[in-house]
PDB file of C-alpha atoms in Angstrom:
ATOM      1  CA  UNK M  11      -9.662  18.474  -8.670  1.00  0.00           C
ATOM      2  CA  UNK M  12     -12.129  15.741  -7.647  1.00  0.00           C
ATOM      3  CA  UNK M  13     -14.783  17.147  -9.985  1.00  0.00           C
ATOM      4  CA  UNK M  14     -12.260  17.157 -12.830  1.00  0.00           C
ATOM      5  CA  UNK M  15     -11.313  13.514 -12.207  1.00  0.00           C
ATOM      6  CA  UNK M  16     -14.964  12.452 -12.095  1.00  0.00           C
ATOM      7  CA  UNK M  17     -15.647  14.388 -15.321  1.00  0.00           C
ATOM      8  CA  UNK M  18     -12.718  12.711 -17.059  1.00  0.00           C
ATOM      9  CA  UNK M  19     -13.869   9.266 -15.933  1.00  0.00           C
ATOM     10  CA  UNK M  20     -17.370   9.937 -17.254  1.00  0.00           C
ATOM     11  CA  UNK M  21     -15.955  11.090 -20.613  1.00  0.00           C
ATOM     12  CA  UNK M  22     -13.896   7.888 -20.755  1.00  0.00           C
ATOM     13  CA  UNK M  23     -17.059   5.777 -20.996  1.00  0.00           C
ATOM     14  CA  UNK M  24     -17.948   6.700 -24.621  1.00  0.00           C
ATOM     15  CA  UNK M  25     -14.264   6.364 -25.553  1.00  0.00           C
ATOM     16  CA  UNK M  26     -14.152   2.794 -24.269  1.00  0.00           C
ATOM     17  CA  UNK M  27     -17.503   2.091 -25.908  1.00  0.00           C
ATOM     18  CA  UNK M  28     -16.172   3.324 -29.251  1.00  0.00           C
ATOM     19  CA  UNK M  29     -13.009   1.240 -28.873  1.00  0.00           C
ATOM     20  CA  UNK M  30     -15.086  -1.863 -28.147  1.00  0.00           C
ATOM     21  CA  UNK M  31     -17.390  -1.327 -31.142  1.00  0.00           C
ATOM     22  CA  UNK M  32     -14.576  -0.781 -33.627  1.00  0.00           C
ATOM     23  CA  UNK M  33     -12.474  -3.637 -32.233  1.00  0.00           C
ATOM     24  CA  UNK M  34     -15.340  -6.125 -32.194  1.00  0.00           C
ATOM     25  CA  UNK M  35     -16.438  -5.529 -35.764  1.00  0.00           C
ATOM     26  CA  UNK M  36     -12.872  -5.398 -37.092  1.00  0.00           C
ATOM     27  CA  UNK M  37     -12.390  -8.841 -35.563  1.00  0.00           C
ATOM     28  CA  UNK M  38     -15.557  -9.972 -37.335  1.00  0.00           C
ATOM     29  CA  UNK M  39     -14.038  -9.000 -40.696  1.00  0.00           C
ATOM     30  CA  UNK M  40     -11.549 -11.868 -40.417  1.00  0.00           C
ATOM     31  CA  UNK M  41     -12.756 -14.944 -42.336  1.00  0.00           C
ATOM     32  CA  UNK M  42     -13.980 -17.872 -40.273  1.00  0.00           C
ATOM     33  CA  UNK M  43     -13.924 -18.233 -36.511  1.00  0.00           C
ATOM     34  CA  UNK M  44     -12.349 -20.253 -33.722  1.00  0.00           C
ATOM     35  CA  UNK M  45     -14.247 -23.429 -34.701  1.00  0.00           C
ATOM     36  CA  UNK M  46     -12.758 -23.648 -38.207  1.00  0.00           C
ATOM     37  CA  UNK M  47     -10.124 -26.092 -36.996  1.00  0.00           C
ATOM     38  CA  UNK M  48     -12.921 -28.299 -35.666  1.00  0.00           C
ATOM     39  CA  UNK M  49     -14.882 -28.134 -38.912  1.00  0.00           C
ATOM     40  CA  UNK M  50     -12.019 -29.552 -40.990  1.00  0.00           C
ATOM     41  CA  UNK M  51     -11.523 -32.410 -38.547  1.00  0.00           C
ATOM     42  CA  UNK M  52     -13.412 -35.457 -39.930  1.00  0.00           C
ATOM     43  CA  UNK M  53     -13.564 -37.016 -36.450  1.00  0.00           C
ATOM     44  CA  UNK M  54     -15.824 -34.237 -35.116  1.00  0.00           C
ATOM     45  CA  UNK M  55     -19.476 -34.538 -36.056  1.00  0.00           C
ATOM     46  CA  UNK M  56     -21.633 -31.729 -37.353  1.00  0.00           C
ATOM     47  CA  UNK M  57     -23.874 -32.016 -34.303  1.00  0.00           C
ATOM     48  CA  UNK M  58     -20.872 -31.445 -32.003  1.00  0.00           C
ATOM     49  CA  UNK M  59     -19.858 -28.367 -33.952  1.00  0.00           C
ATOM     50  CA  UNK M  60     -23.399 -26.974 -33.738  1.00  0.00           C
ATOM     51  CA  UNK M  61     -23.347 -27.638 -30.003  1.00  0.00           C
ATOM     52  CA  UNK M  62     -20.075 -25.687 -29.664  1.00  0.00           C
ATOM     53  CA  UNK M  63     -21.448 -22.839 -31.790  1.00  0.00           C
ATOM     54  CA  UNK M  64     -24.418 -22.548 -29.442  1.00  0.00           C
ATOM     55  CA  UNK M  65     -22.185 -22.814 -26.361  1.00  0.00           C
ATOM     56  CA  UNK M  66     -19.824 -20.047 -27.512  1.00  0.00           C
ATOM     57  CA  UNK M  67     -22.567 -17.879 -29.076  1.00  0.00           C
ATOM     58  CA  UNK M  68     -21.048 -18.149 -32.552  1.00  0.00           C
ATOM     59  CA  UNK M  69     -24.372 -19.138 -34.100  1.00  0.00           C
ATOM     60  CA  UNK M  70     -25.689 -15.579 -33.674  1.00  0.00           C
ATOM     61  CA  UNK M  71     -25.087 -12.570 -35.930  1.00  0.00           C
ATOM     62  CA  UNK M  72     -22.241 -10.150 -35.017  1.00  0.00           C
ATOM     63  CA  UNK M  73     -24.559  -7.394 -33.719  1.00  0.00           C
ATOM     64  CA  UNK M  74     -26.282  -9.785 -31.330  1.00  0.00           C
ATOM     65  CA  UNK M  75     -22.909 -11.179 -30.232  1.00  0.00           C
ATOM     66  CA  UNK M  76     -21.639  -7.682 -29.467  1.00  0.00           C
ATOM     67  CA  UNK M  77     -24.599  -6.650 -27.345  1.00  0.00           C
ATOM     68  CA  UNK M  78     -24.540  -9.959 -25.461  1.00  0.00           C
ATOM     69  CA  UNK M  79     -20.825  -9.408 -24.770  1.00  0.00           C
ATOM     70  CA  UNK M  80     -21.443  -5.792 -23.728  1.00  0.00           C
ATOM     71  CA  UNK M  81     -24.223  -6.839 -21.373  1.00  0.00           C
ATOM     72  CA  UNK M  82     -21.942  -9.410 -19.767  1.00  0.00           C
ATOM     73  CA  UNK M  83     -19.181  -6.771 -19.387  1.00  0.00           C
ATOM     74  CA  UNK M  84     -21.592  -4.471 -17.535  1.00  0.00           C
ATOM     75  CA  UNK M  85     -22.303  -7.364 -15.160  1.00  0.00           C
ATOM     76  CA  UNK M  86     -18.597  -7.953 -14.550  1.00  0.00           C
ATOM     77  CA  UNK M  87     -18.306 -10.972 -16.854  1.00  0.00           C
ATOM     78  CA  UNK M  88     -15.451 -10.368 -19.346  1.00  0.00           C
ATOM     79  CA  UNK M  89     -16.197 -13.478 -21.361  1.00  0.00           C
ATOM     80  CA  UNK M  90     -14.876 -16.994 -21.852  1.00  0.00           C
ATOM     81  CA  UNK M  91     -11.638 -17.928 -23.580  1.00  0.00           C
ATOM     82  CA  UNK M  92     -12.143 -20.521 -26.311  1.00  0.00           C
ATOM     83  CA  UNK M  93      -8.501 -21.609 -26.186  1.00  0.00           C
ATOM     84  CA  UNK M  94      -7.786 -21.663 -22.441  1.00  0.00           C
ATOM     85  CA  UNK M  95     -11.295 -22.894 -21.455  1.00  0.00           C
ATOM     86  CA  UNK M  96     -11.490 -20.437 -18.525  1.00  0.00           C
ATOM     87  CA  UNK M  97     -12.725 -16.889 -17.950  1.00  0.00           C
ATOM     88  CA  UNK M  98     -10.656 -14.375 -19.909  1.00  0.00           C
ATOM     89  CA  UNK M  99     -10.052 -12.308 -16.773  1.00  0.00           C
ATOM     90  CA  UNK M 100      -8.141 -15.217 -15.242  1.00  0.00           C
ATOM     91  CA  UNK M 101      -5.990 -15.419 -18.375  1.00  0.00           C
ATOM     92  CA  UNK M 102      -5.344 -11.664 -18.343  1.00  0.00           C
ATOM     93  CA  UNK M 103      -4.346 -11.644 -14.675  1.00  0.00           C
ATOM     94  CA  UNK M 104      -1.634 -14.213 -15.404  1.00  0.00           C
ATOM     95  CA  UNK M 105      -0.059 -11.927 -18.014  1.00  0.00           C
ATOM     96  CA  UNK M 106      -0.935  -8.468 -16.656  1.00  0.00           C
ATOM     97  CA  UNK M 107       1.730  -8.563 -13.949  1.00  0.00           C
ATOM     98  CA  UNK M 108       4.493  -9.260 -16.485  1.00  0.00           C
ATOM     99  CA  UNK M 109       3.378  -6.430 -18.793  1.00  0.00           C
ATOM    100  CA  UNK M 110       3.021  -3.949 -15.915  1.00  0.00           C
ATOM    101  CA  UNK M 111       6.472  -4.858 -14.592  1.00  0.00           C
ATOM    102  CA  UNK M 112       7.942  -4.350 -18.051  1.00  0.00           C
ATOM    103  CA  UNK M 113       6.022  -1.103 -18.595  1.00  0.00           C
ATOM    104  CA  UNK M 114       6.880   0.436 -15.214  1.00  0.00           C
ATOM    105  CA  UNK M 115      10.554  -0.543 -15.524  1.00  0.00           C
ATOM    106  CA  UNK M 116      10.677   0.898 -19.054  1.00  0.00           C
ATOM    107  CA  UNK M 117       9.004   4.098 -17.888  1.00  0.00           C
ATOM    108  CA  UNK M 118      11.517   4.555 -15.053  1.00  0.00           C
ATOM    109  CA  UNK M 119      14.361   3.858 -17.495  1.00  0.00           C
ATOM    110  CA  UNK M 120      12.948   6.359 -20.010  1.00  0.00           C
ATOM    111  CA  UNK M 121      12.303   9.254 -17.642  1.00  0.00           C
ATOM    112  CA  UNK M 122      15.148   8.528 -15.228  1.00  0.00           C
ATOM    113  CA  UNK M 123      17.725   8.800 -18.016  1.00  0.00           C
ATOM    114  CA  UNK M 124      15.989  10.873 -20.704  1.00  0.00           C
ATOM    115  CA  UNK M 125      15.180  13.910 -18.549  1.00  0.00           C
ATOM    116  CA  UNK M 126      18.719  14.343 -17.076  1.00  0.00           C
ATOM    117  CA  UNK M 127      20.269  13.856 -20.533  1.00  0.00           C
ATOM    118  CA  UNK M 128      17.929  16.461 -22.009  1.00  0.00           C
ATOM    119  CA  UNK M 129      18.885  18.950 -19.291  1.00  0.00           C
ATOM    120  CA  UNK M 130      22.587  18.189 -19.823  1.00  0.00           C
ATOM    121  CA  UNK M 131      22.283  18.716 -23.575  1.00  0.00           C
ATOM    122  CA  UNK M 132      20.494  22.061 -23.057  1.00  0.00           C
ATOM    123  CA  UNK M 133      23.124  23.311 -20.610  1.00  0.00           C
ATOM    124  CA  UNK M 134      25.876  22.475 -23.141  1.00  0.00           C
ATOM    125  CA  UNK M 135      24.124  23.811 -26.240  1.00  0.00           C
ATOM    126  CA  UNK M 136      26.117  23.349 -29.483  1.00  0.00           C
ATOM    127  CA  UNK M 137      29.054  21.839 -27.595  1.00  0.00           C
ATOM    128  CA  UNK M 138      30.399  18.323 -28.041  1.00  0.00           C
ATOM    129  CA  UNK M 139      28.153  16.907 -25.290  1.00  0.00           C
ATOM    130  CA  UNK M 140      25.037  18.373 -26.908  1.00  0.00           C
ATOM    131  CA  UNK M 141      26.014  17.159 -30.381  1.00  0.00           C
ATOM    132  CA  UNK M 142      26.857  13.660 -29.118  1.00  0.00           C
ATOM    133  CA  UNK M 143      23.564  13.319 -27.193  1.00  0.00           C
ATOM    134  CA  UNK M 144      21.570  14.695 -30.145  1.00  0.00           C
ATOM    135  CA  UNK M 145      23.207  12.160 -32.467  1.00  0.00           C
ATOM    136  CA  UNK M 146      22.491   9.299 -30.061  1.00  0.00           C
ATOM    137  CA  UNK M 147      18.884  10.506 -29.743  1.00  0.00           C
ATOM    138  CA  UNK M 148      18.426  10.615 -33.510  1.00  0.00           C
ATOM    139  CA  UNK M 149      19.787   7.073 -33.841  1.00  0.00           C
ATOM    140  CA  UNK M 150      17.527   5.882 -30.999  1.00  0.00           C
ATOM    141  CA  UNK M 151      14.413   7.281 -32.659  1.00  0.00           C
ATOM    142  CA  UNK M 152      15.381   5.933 -36.086  1.00  0.00           C
ATOM    143  CA  UNK M 153      15.957   2.274 -35.159  1.00  0.00           C
ATOM    144  CA  UNK M 154      12.712   0.201 -35.108  1.00  0.00           C
ATOM    145  CA  UNK M 155      12.023  -1.828 -31.974  1.00  0.00           C
ATOM    146  CA  UNK M 156      12.040  -5.191 -33.735  1.00  0.00           C
ATOM    147  CA  UNK M 157      15.408  -4.505 -35.421  1.00  0.00           C
ATOM    148  CA  UNK M 158      16.989  -3.318 -32.171  1.00  0.00           C
ATOM    149  CA  UNK M 159      15.608  -6.427 -30.434  1.00  0.00           C
ATOM    150  CA  UNK M 160      17.217  -8.709 -33.036  1.00  0.00           C
ATOM    151  CA  UNK M 161      20.544  -6.894 -32.650  1.00  0.00           C
ATOM    152  CA  UNK M 162      20.328  -7.315 -28.874  1.00  0.00           C
ATOM    153  CA  UNK M 163      19.549 -11.026 -29.180  1.00  0.00           C
ATOM    154  CA  UNK M 164      22.519 -11.565 -31.507  1.00  0.00           C
ATOM    155  CA  UNK M 165      24.822  -9.745 -29.106  1.00  0.00           C
ATOM    156  CA  UNK M 166      23.438 -11.572 -26.048  1.00  0.00           C
ATOM    157  CA  UNK M 167      23.744 -14.971 -27.754  1.00  0.00           C
ATOM    158  CA  UNK M 168      27.355 -14.323 -28.804  1.00  0.00           C
ATOM    159  CA  UNK M 169      28.526 -12.888 -25.489  1.00  0.00           C
ATOM    160  CA  UNK M 170      26.340 -14.723 -22.965  1.00  0.00           C
ATOM    161  CA  UNK M 171      26.188 -11.588 -20.799  1.00  0.00           C
ATOM    162  CA  UNK M 172      22.388 -11.451 -20.868  1.00  0.00           C
ATOM    163  CA  UNK M 173      19.745 -14.157 -21.428  1.00  0.00           C
ATOM    164  CA  UNK M 174      18.125 -14.349 -24.848  1.00  0.00           C
ATOM    165  CA  UNK M 175      14.570 -14.716 -23.593  1.00  0.00           C
ATOM    166  CA  UNK M 176      12.196 -15.389 -20.753  1.00  0.00           C
ATOM    167  CA  UNK M 177      11.314 -13.472 -17.617  1.00  0.00           C
ATOM    168  CA  UNK M 178      12.948 -15.537 -14.858  1.00  0.00           C
ATOM    169  CA  UNK M 179      15.540 -18.284 -14.482  1.00  0.00           C
ATOM    170  CA  UNK M 180      14.494 -21.872 -13.845  1.00  0.00           C
ATOM    171  CA  UNK M 181      16.055 -21.782 -10.368  1.00  0.00           C
ATOM    172  CA  UNK M 182      14.319 -18.495  -9.477  1.00  0.00           C
ATOM    173  CA  UNK M 183      12.203 -20.022  -6.689  1.00  0.00           C
ATOM    174  CA  UNK M 184      15.332 -21.343  -4.936  1.00  0.00           C
ATOM    175  CA  UNK M 185      17.164 -17.997  -4.994  1.00  0.00           C
ATOM    176  CA  UNK M 186      17.310 -15.718  -1.927  1.00  0.00           C
ATOM    177  CA  UNK M 187      15.296 -12.517  -2.289  1.00  0.00           C
ATOM    178  CA  UNK M 188      18.229 -10.334  -3.360  1.00  0.00           C
ATOM    179  CA  UNK M 189      19.198 -12.796  -6.097  1.00  0.00           C
ATOM    180  CA  UNK M 190      15.575 -12.934  -7.259  1.00  0.00           C
ATOM    181  CA  UNK M 191      15.609  -9.151  -7.731  1.00  0.00           C
ATOM    182  CA  UNK M 192      18.914  -9.365  -9.603  1.00  0.00           C
ATOM    183  CA  UNK M 193      17.612 -12.212 -11.767  1.00  0.00           C
ATOM    184  CA  UNK M 194      14.548 -10.178 -12.769  1.00  0.00           C
ATOM    185  CA  UNK M 195      16.626  -7.150 -13.789  1.00  0.00           C
ATOM    186  CA  UNK M 196      19.040  -9.440 -15.627  1.00  0.00           C
ATOM    187  CA  UNK M 197      16.190 -10.777 -17.761  1.00  0.00           C
ATOM    188  CA  UNK M 198      14.328  -7.474 -18.146  1.00  0.00           C
ATOM    189  CA  UNK M 199      17.381  -5.501 -19.345  1.00  0.00           C
ATOM    190  CA  UNK M 200      16.976  -6.525 -22.994  1.00  0.00           C
ATOM    191  CA  UNK M 201      13.233  -5.810 -23.329  1.00  0.00           C
ATOM    192  CA  UNK M 202      13.509  -2.535 -21.391  1.00  0.00           C
ATOM    193  CA  UNK M 203      16.405  -1.172 -23.452  1.00  0.00           C
ATOM    194  CA  UNK M 204      14.748  -2.301 -26.686  1.00  0.00           C
ATOM    195  CA  UNK M 205      11.358  -0.903 -25.763  1.00  0.00           C
ATOM    196  CA  UNK M 206      12.596   2.255 -24.048  1.00  0.00           C
ATOM    197  CA  UNK M 207      15.300   3.464 -26.433  1.00  0.00           C
ATOM    198  CA  UNK M 208      12.954   5.358 -28.770  1.00  0.00           C
ATOM    199  CA  UNK M 209      10.921   6.811 -25.859  1.00  0.00           C
ATOM    200  CA  UNK M 210      14.130   7.790 -24.065  1.00  0.00           C
ATOM    201  CA  UNK M 211      15.436   9.567 -27.150  1.00  0.00           C
ATOM    202  CA  UNK M 212      12.127  11.371 -27.647  1.00  0.00           C
ATOM    203  CA  UNK M 213      11.962  12.427 -23.983  1.00  0.00           C
ATOM    204  CA  UNK M 214      15.535  13.711 -24.144  1.00  0.00           C
ATOM    205  CA  UNK M 215      14.887  15.775 -27.281  1.00  0.00           C
ATOM    206  CA  UNK M 216      11.661  17.273 -25.861  1.00  0.00           C
ATOM    207  CA  UNK M 217      13.392  18.124 -22.578  1.00  0.00           C
ATOM    208  CA  UNK M 218      16.319  19.757 -24.370  1.00  0.00           C
ATOM    209  CA  UNK M 219      14.084  21.930 -26.540  1.00  0.00           C
ATOM    210  CA  UNK M 220      11.864  23.008 -23.651  1.00  0.00           C
ATOM    211  CA  UNK M 221      14.823  23.829 -21.411  1.00  0.00           C
ATOM    212  CA  UNK M 222      16.373  26.012 -24.102  1.00  0.00           C
ATOM    213  CA  UNK M 223      13.059  27.845 -24.610  1.00  0.00           C
ATOM    214  CA  UNK M 224      12.565  28.461 -20.887  1.00  0.00           C
ATOM    215  CA  UNK M 225      16.181  29.513 -20.291  1.00  0.00           C
ATOM    216  CA  UNK M 226      15.699  32.314 -22.838  1.00  0.00           C
ATOM    217  CA  UNK M 227      12.427  33.577 -21.372  1.00  0.00           C
ATOM    218  CA  UNK M 228      12.245  37.042 -19.821  1.00  0.00           C
ATOM    219  CA  UNK M 229      11.687  35.759 -16.280  1.00  0.00           C
ATOM    220  CA  UNK M 230      14.890  33.701 -16.448  1.00  0.00           C
ATOM    221  CA  UNK M 231      16.895  36.642 -17.816  1.00  0.00           C
ATOM    222  CA  UNK M 232      15.441  38.902 -15.120  1.00  0.00           C
ATOM    223  CA  UNK M 233      16.329  36.422 -12.360  1.00  0.00           C
ATOM    224  CA  UNK M 234      19.916  36.198 -13.600  1.00  0.00           C
ATOM    225  CA  UNK M 235      20.126  39.998 -13.879  1.00  0.00           C
ATOM    226  CA  UNK M 236      19.126  40.305 -10.207  1.00  0.00           C
ATOM    227  CA  UNK M 237      22.071  38.095  -9.274  1.00  0.00           C
ATOM    228  CA  UNK M 238      20.179  34.866  -8.591  1.00  0.00           C
ATOM    229  CA  UNK M 239      22.552  31.856  -8.789  1.00  0.00           C
ATOM    230  CA  UNK M 240      22.436  30.054 -12.118  1.00  0.00           C
ATOM    231  CA  UNK M 241      21.617  26.687 -10.513  1.00  0.00           C
ATOM    232  CA  UNK M 242      18.576  28.190  -8.772  1.00  0.00           C
ATOM    233  CA  UNK M 243      17.331  29.743 -12.022  1.00  0.00           C
ATOM    234  CA  UNK M 244      17.772  26.464 -13.909  1.00  0.00           C
ATOM    235  CA  UNK M 245      16.613  23.834 -11.447  1.00  0.00           C
ATOM    236  CA  UNK M 246      13.997  25.779  -9.459  1.00  0.00           C
ATOM    237  CA  UNK M 247      12.371  27.947 -12.126  1.00  0.00           C
ATOM    238  CA  UNK M 248      13.078  26.950 -15.725  1.00  0.00           C
ATOM    239  CA  UNK M 249      13.041  23.193 -15.079  1.00  0.00           C
ATOM    240  CA  UNK M 250       9.633  23.368 -13.421  1.00  0.00           C
ATOM    241  CA  UNK M 251       8.131  25.004 -16.503  1.00  0.00           C
ATOM    242  CA  UNK M 252      10.131  22.975 -19.022  1.00  0.00           C
ATOM    243  CA  UNK M 253       9.022  19.622 -17.644  1.00  0.00           C
ATOM    244  CA  UNK M 254       5.307  20.278 -18.256  1.00  0.00           C
ATOM    245  CA  UNK M 255       5.298  19.058 -21.907  1.00  0.00           C
ATOM    246  CA  UNK M 256       7.191  15.946 -20.829  1.00  0.00           C
ATOM    247  CA  UNK M 257       4.522  15.219 -18.213  1.00  0.00           C
ATOM    248  CA  UNK M 258       1.833  15.803 -20.842  1.00  0.00           C
ATOM    249  CA  UNK M 259       3.481  13.190 -23.079  1.00  0.00           C
ATOM    250  CA  UNK M 260       3.135  10.555 -20.339  1.00  0.00           C
ATOM    251  CA  UNK M 261      -0.067   9.170 -21.828  1.00  0.00           C
ATOM    252  CA  UNK M 262       1.442   8.973 -25.306  1.00  0.00           C
ATOM    253  CA  UNK M 263       4.577   7.325 -23.880  1.00  0.00           C
ATOM    254  CA  UNK M 264       2.425   4.698 -22.191  1.00  0.00           C
ATOM    255  CA  UNK M 265       0.630   4.109 -25.496  1.00  0.00           C
ATOM    256  CA  UNK M 266       3.954   3.674 -27.311  1.00  0.00           C
ATOM    257  CA  UNK M 267       5.225   1.276 -24.635  1.00  0.00           C
ATOM    258  CA  UNK M 268       2.085  -0.877 -24.731  1.00  0.00           C
ATOM    259  CA  UNK M 269       2.019  -0.837 -28.535  1.00  0.00           C
ATOM    260  CA  UNK M 270       5.681  -1.729 -28.876  1.00  0.00           C
ATOM    261  CA  UNK M 271       5.404  -4.392 -26.193  1.00  0.00           C
ATOM    262  CA  UNK M 272       3.583  -6.750 -28.582  1.00  0.00           C
ATOM    263  CA  UNK M 273       6.639  -7.163 -30.820  1.00  0.00           C
ATOM    264  CA  UNK M 274       9.178  -6.897 -27.998  1.00  0.00           C
ATOM    265  CA  UNK M 275       7.442  -9.503 -25.843  1.00  0.00           C
ATOM    266  CA  UNK M 276       7.245 -11.877 -28.785  1.00  0.00           C
ATOM    267  CA  UNK M 277      10.952 -11.523 -29.669  1.00  0.00           C
ATOM    268  CA  UNK M 278      12.118 -11.895 -26.068  1.00  0.00           C
ATOM    269  CA  UNK M 279       9.554 -14.580 -25.119  1.00  0.00           C
ATOM    270  CA  UNK M 280       8.255 -12.270 -22.409  1.00  0.00           C
ATOM    271  CA  UNK M 281       5.000 -13.717 -20.946  1.00  0.00           C
ATOM    272  CA  UNK M 282       2.944 -10.522 -21.102  1.00  0.00           C
ATOM    273  CA  UNK M 283      -0.216  -9.178 -22.696  1.00  0.00           C
ATOM    274  CA  UNK M 284       1.533  -8.450 -25.996  1.00  0.00           C
ATOM    275  CA  UNK M 285       2.364 -12.058 -26.776  1.00  0.00           C
ATOM    276  CA  UNK M 286      -1.038 -13.140 -25.422  1.00  0.00           C
ATOM    277  CA  UNK M 287      -2.751 -10.677 -27.772  1.00  0.00           C
ATOM    278  CA  UNK M 288      -0.816 -11.968 -30.764  1.00  0.00           C
ATOM    279  CA  UNK M 289      -1.725 -15.600 -30.049  1.00  0.00           C
ATOM    280  CA  UNK M 290      -5.377 -14.726 -29.382  1.00  0.00           C
ATOM    281  CA  UNK M 291      -5.681 -12.892 -32.724  1.00  0.00           C
ATOM    282  CA  UNK M 292      -4.236 -15.796 -34.714  1.00  0.00           C
ATOM    283  CA  UNK M 293      -6.436 -18.289 -32.841  1.00  0.00           C
ATOM    284  CA  UNK M 294      -9.493 -16.000 -33.245  1.00  0.00           C
ATOM    285  CA  UNK M 295     -10.195 -16.128 -29.528  1.00  0.00           C
ATOM    286  CA  UNK M 296     -12.452 -13.109 -29.944  1.00  0.00           C
ATOM    287  CA  UNK M 297     -13.498 -12.540 -26.328  1.00  0.00           C
ATOM    288  CA  UNK M 298      -9.909 -12.741 -25.110  1.00  0.00           C
ATOM    289  CA  UNK M 299      -8.901 -10.191 -27.771  1.00  0.00           C
ATOM    290  CA  UNK M 300     -11.759  -7.881 -26.789  1.00  0.00           C
ATOM    291  CA  UNK M 301     -10.956  -8.099 -23.082  1.00  0.00           C
ATOM    292  CA  UNK M 302      -7.285  -7.430 -23.833  1.00  0.00           C
ATOM    293  CA  UNK M 303      -8.082  -4.357 -25.955  1.00  0.00           C
ATOM    294  CA  UNK M 304     -10.527  -3.043 -23.371  1.00  0.00           C
ATOM    295  CA  UNK M 305      -7.975  -3.490 -20.594  1.00  0.00           C
ATOM    296  CA  UNK M 306      -5.291  -1.670 -22.588  1.00  0.00           C
ATOM    297  CA  UNK M 307      -7.765   1.127 -23.317  1.00  0.00           C
ATOM    298  CA  UNK M 308      -8.416   1.466 -19.584  1.00  0.00           C
ATOM    299  CA  UNK M 309      -4.674   1.569 -18.895  1.00  0.00           C
ATOM    300  CA  UNK M 310      -4.206   4.327 -21.490  1.00  0.00           C
ATOM    301  CA  UNK M 311      -7.037   6.394 -20.024  1.00  0.00           C
ATOM    302  CA  UNK M 312      -5.620   5.965 -16.519  1.00  0.00           C
ATOM    303  CA  UNK M 313      -2.165   6.924 -17.816  1.00  0.00           C
ATOM    304  CA  UNK M 314      -3.482  10.139 -19.379  1.00  0.00           C
ATOM    305  CA  UNK M 315      -5.428  10.936 -16.202  1.00  0.00           C
ATOM    306  CA  UNK M 316      -2.289  10.450 -14.085  1.00  0.00           C
ATOM    307  CA  UNK M 317      -0.410  12.750 -16.499  1.00  0.00           C
ATOM    308  CA  UNK M 318      -3.050  15.469 -16.025  1.00  0.00           C
ATOM    309  CA  UNK M 319      -2.895  15.114 -12.234  1.00  0.00           C
ATOM    310  CA  UNK M 320       0.922  15.324 -12.258  1.00  0.00           C
ATOM    311  CA  UNK M 321       0.700  18.351 -14.542  1.00  0.00           C
ATOM    312  CA  UNK M 322      -1.677  20.032 -12.099  1.00  0.00           C
ATOM    313  CA  UNK M 323       0.716  19.276  -9.231  1.00  0.00           C
ATOM    314  CA  UNK M 324       3.560  20.841 -11.227  1.00  0.00           C
ATOM    315  CA  UNK M 325       1.769  23.904 -12.638  1.00  0.00           C
ATOM    316  CA  UNK M 326      -0.583  26.069 -10.493  1.00  0.00           C
ATOM    317  CA  UNK M 327      -2.163  27.499 -13.676  1.00  0.00           C
ATOM    318  CA  UNK M 328      -3.441  24.024 -14.595  1.00  0.00           C
ATOM    319  CA  UNK M 329      -4.858  23.572 -11.095  1.00  0.00           C
ATOM    320  CA  UNK M 330      -6.744  26.844 -11.466  1.00  0.00           C
ATOM    321  CA  UNK M 331      -8.288  25.711 -14.775  1.00  0.00           C
ATOM    322  CA  UNK M 332      -9.236  22.330 -13.314  1.00  0.00           C
ATOM    323  CA  UNK M 333     -11.024  23.916 -10.370  1.00  0.00           C
ATOM    324  CA  UNK M 334     -12.997  26.227 -12.671  1.00  0.00           C
TER     325      UNK M 334
END
C-alpha cells in the first residue's frame, strides 16, 4: 500500500506541472495585466509604472515569468498578490478554511443522504418509493446550481427562515459554543443544499443501480437459497460490493463540489476560494490565480488518492492489485 501511495504521489508531479503550464499561459492570453488601471491614471508617472513592472516581474516575457514563478514554487514561495500586497499563501489560508468547511459539510450531506436513499430505492424497485426518489433525483440533476441558489435566496428572503448570505452572524463571537455551531449550520444550509443537490442525486442513482446489479448476482441468489437472512445478504454482502463505484466517484464528486463552489460562494457571499478566484481573475492577479489553481489541483489529487485508499479498504481484490 505504501509503495502504491508513493507511486501515485510521484505521478501527480507531472499532472500538477501540466496544470500549471496550461493555466499560466491561458491567463497570459487575456489582454493587458494588473497594471492597466495604473496606466490610465494620469496622476501616475511612466517611471512609477516601469518601477512596478520591474517589481512584479511584468516586464519579462511570459516564458521567463513562468519559470521564475516555478522556481519560486519549488523553494516554497507561492508568489505575491498584486491586490492584497501580501504573499498569496496568506490570502489562501484566510479563505481555505471556509471552502474546506463547505466542501466537507457538502460531502457529508451528499453521502449521508444519497447512499441510504439509493439503497431504499433499490429495495423498493418499481414501487412508489422508488419512482418518487427517481423523480426527485432526476429533478436534482437537471437544475443548475446557480438557478437553485437563486430560488433558495428568494425563498429565504421571503420567509426569513435562513440568512441570504454570509458565513457567520455579526454576534458570532459573543455566542456560547453550542450557539456558534448552530449559527454555522444555519448559514451553511443554503450553500450545502444548493451545492450538494446534484451530487446527492447522482450518488443516489449510482447506488440504486449498483445495488440492483449486486442483488441479482449469483452469490446473492446462492446465499438466499441457503437460507441466509435477507438483511445479512443485503447489508453485509451486496452493499459492500455495490458501494465500490460510489467510493471511486469520490474524486469526481470533490471536483464537482470545488467547481460548483465558485458560483455558489459568489451567490451566497461565502468567503471561500471560489469567490477569491473570481475576483483574482477579473483583477488579473495572476500569481494568486495560479496559487489557487495549484492548490485546487492538489486537493483533487488528494481526494482521488483517498478514494483509492478507501476502495482498497473496502475491496480485498483492490488491495491485492495495489500490493503487486
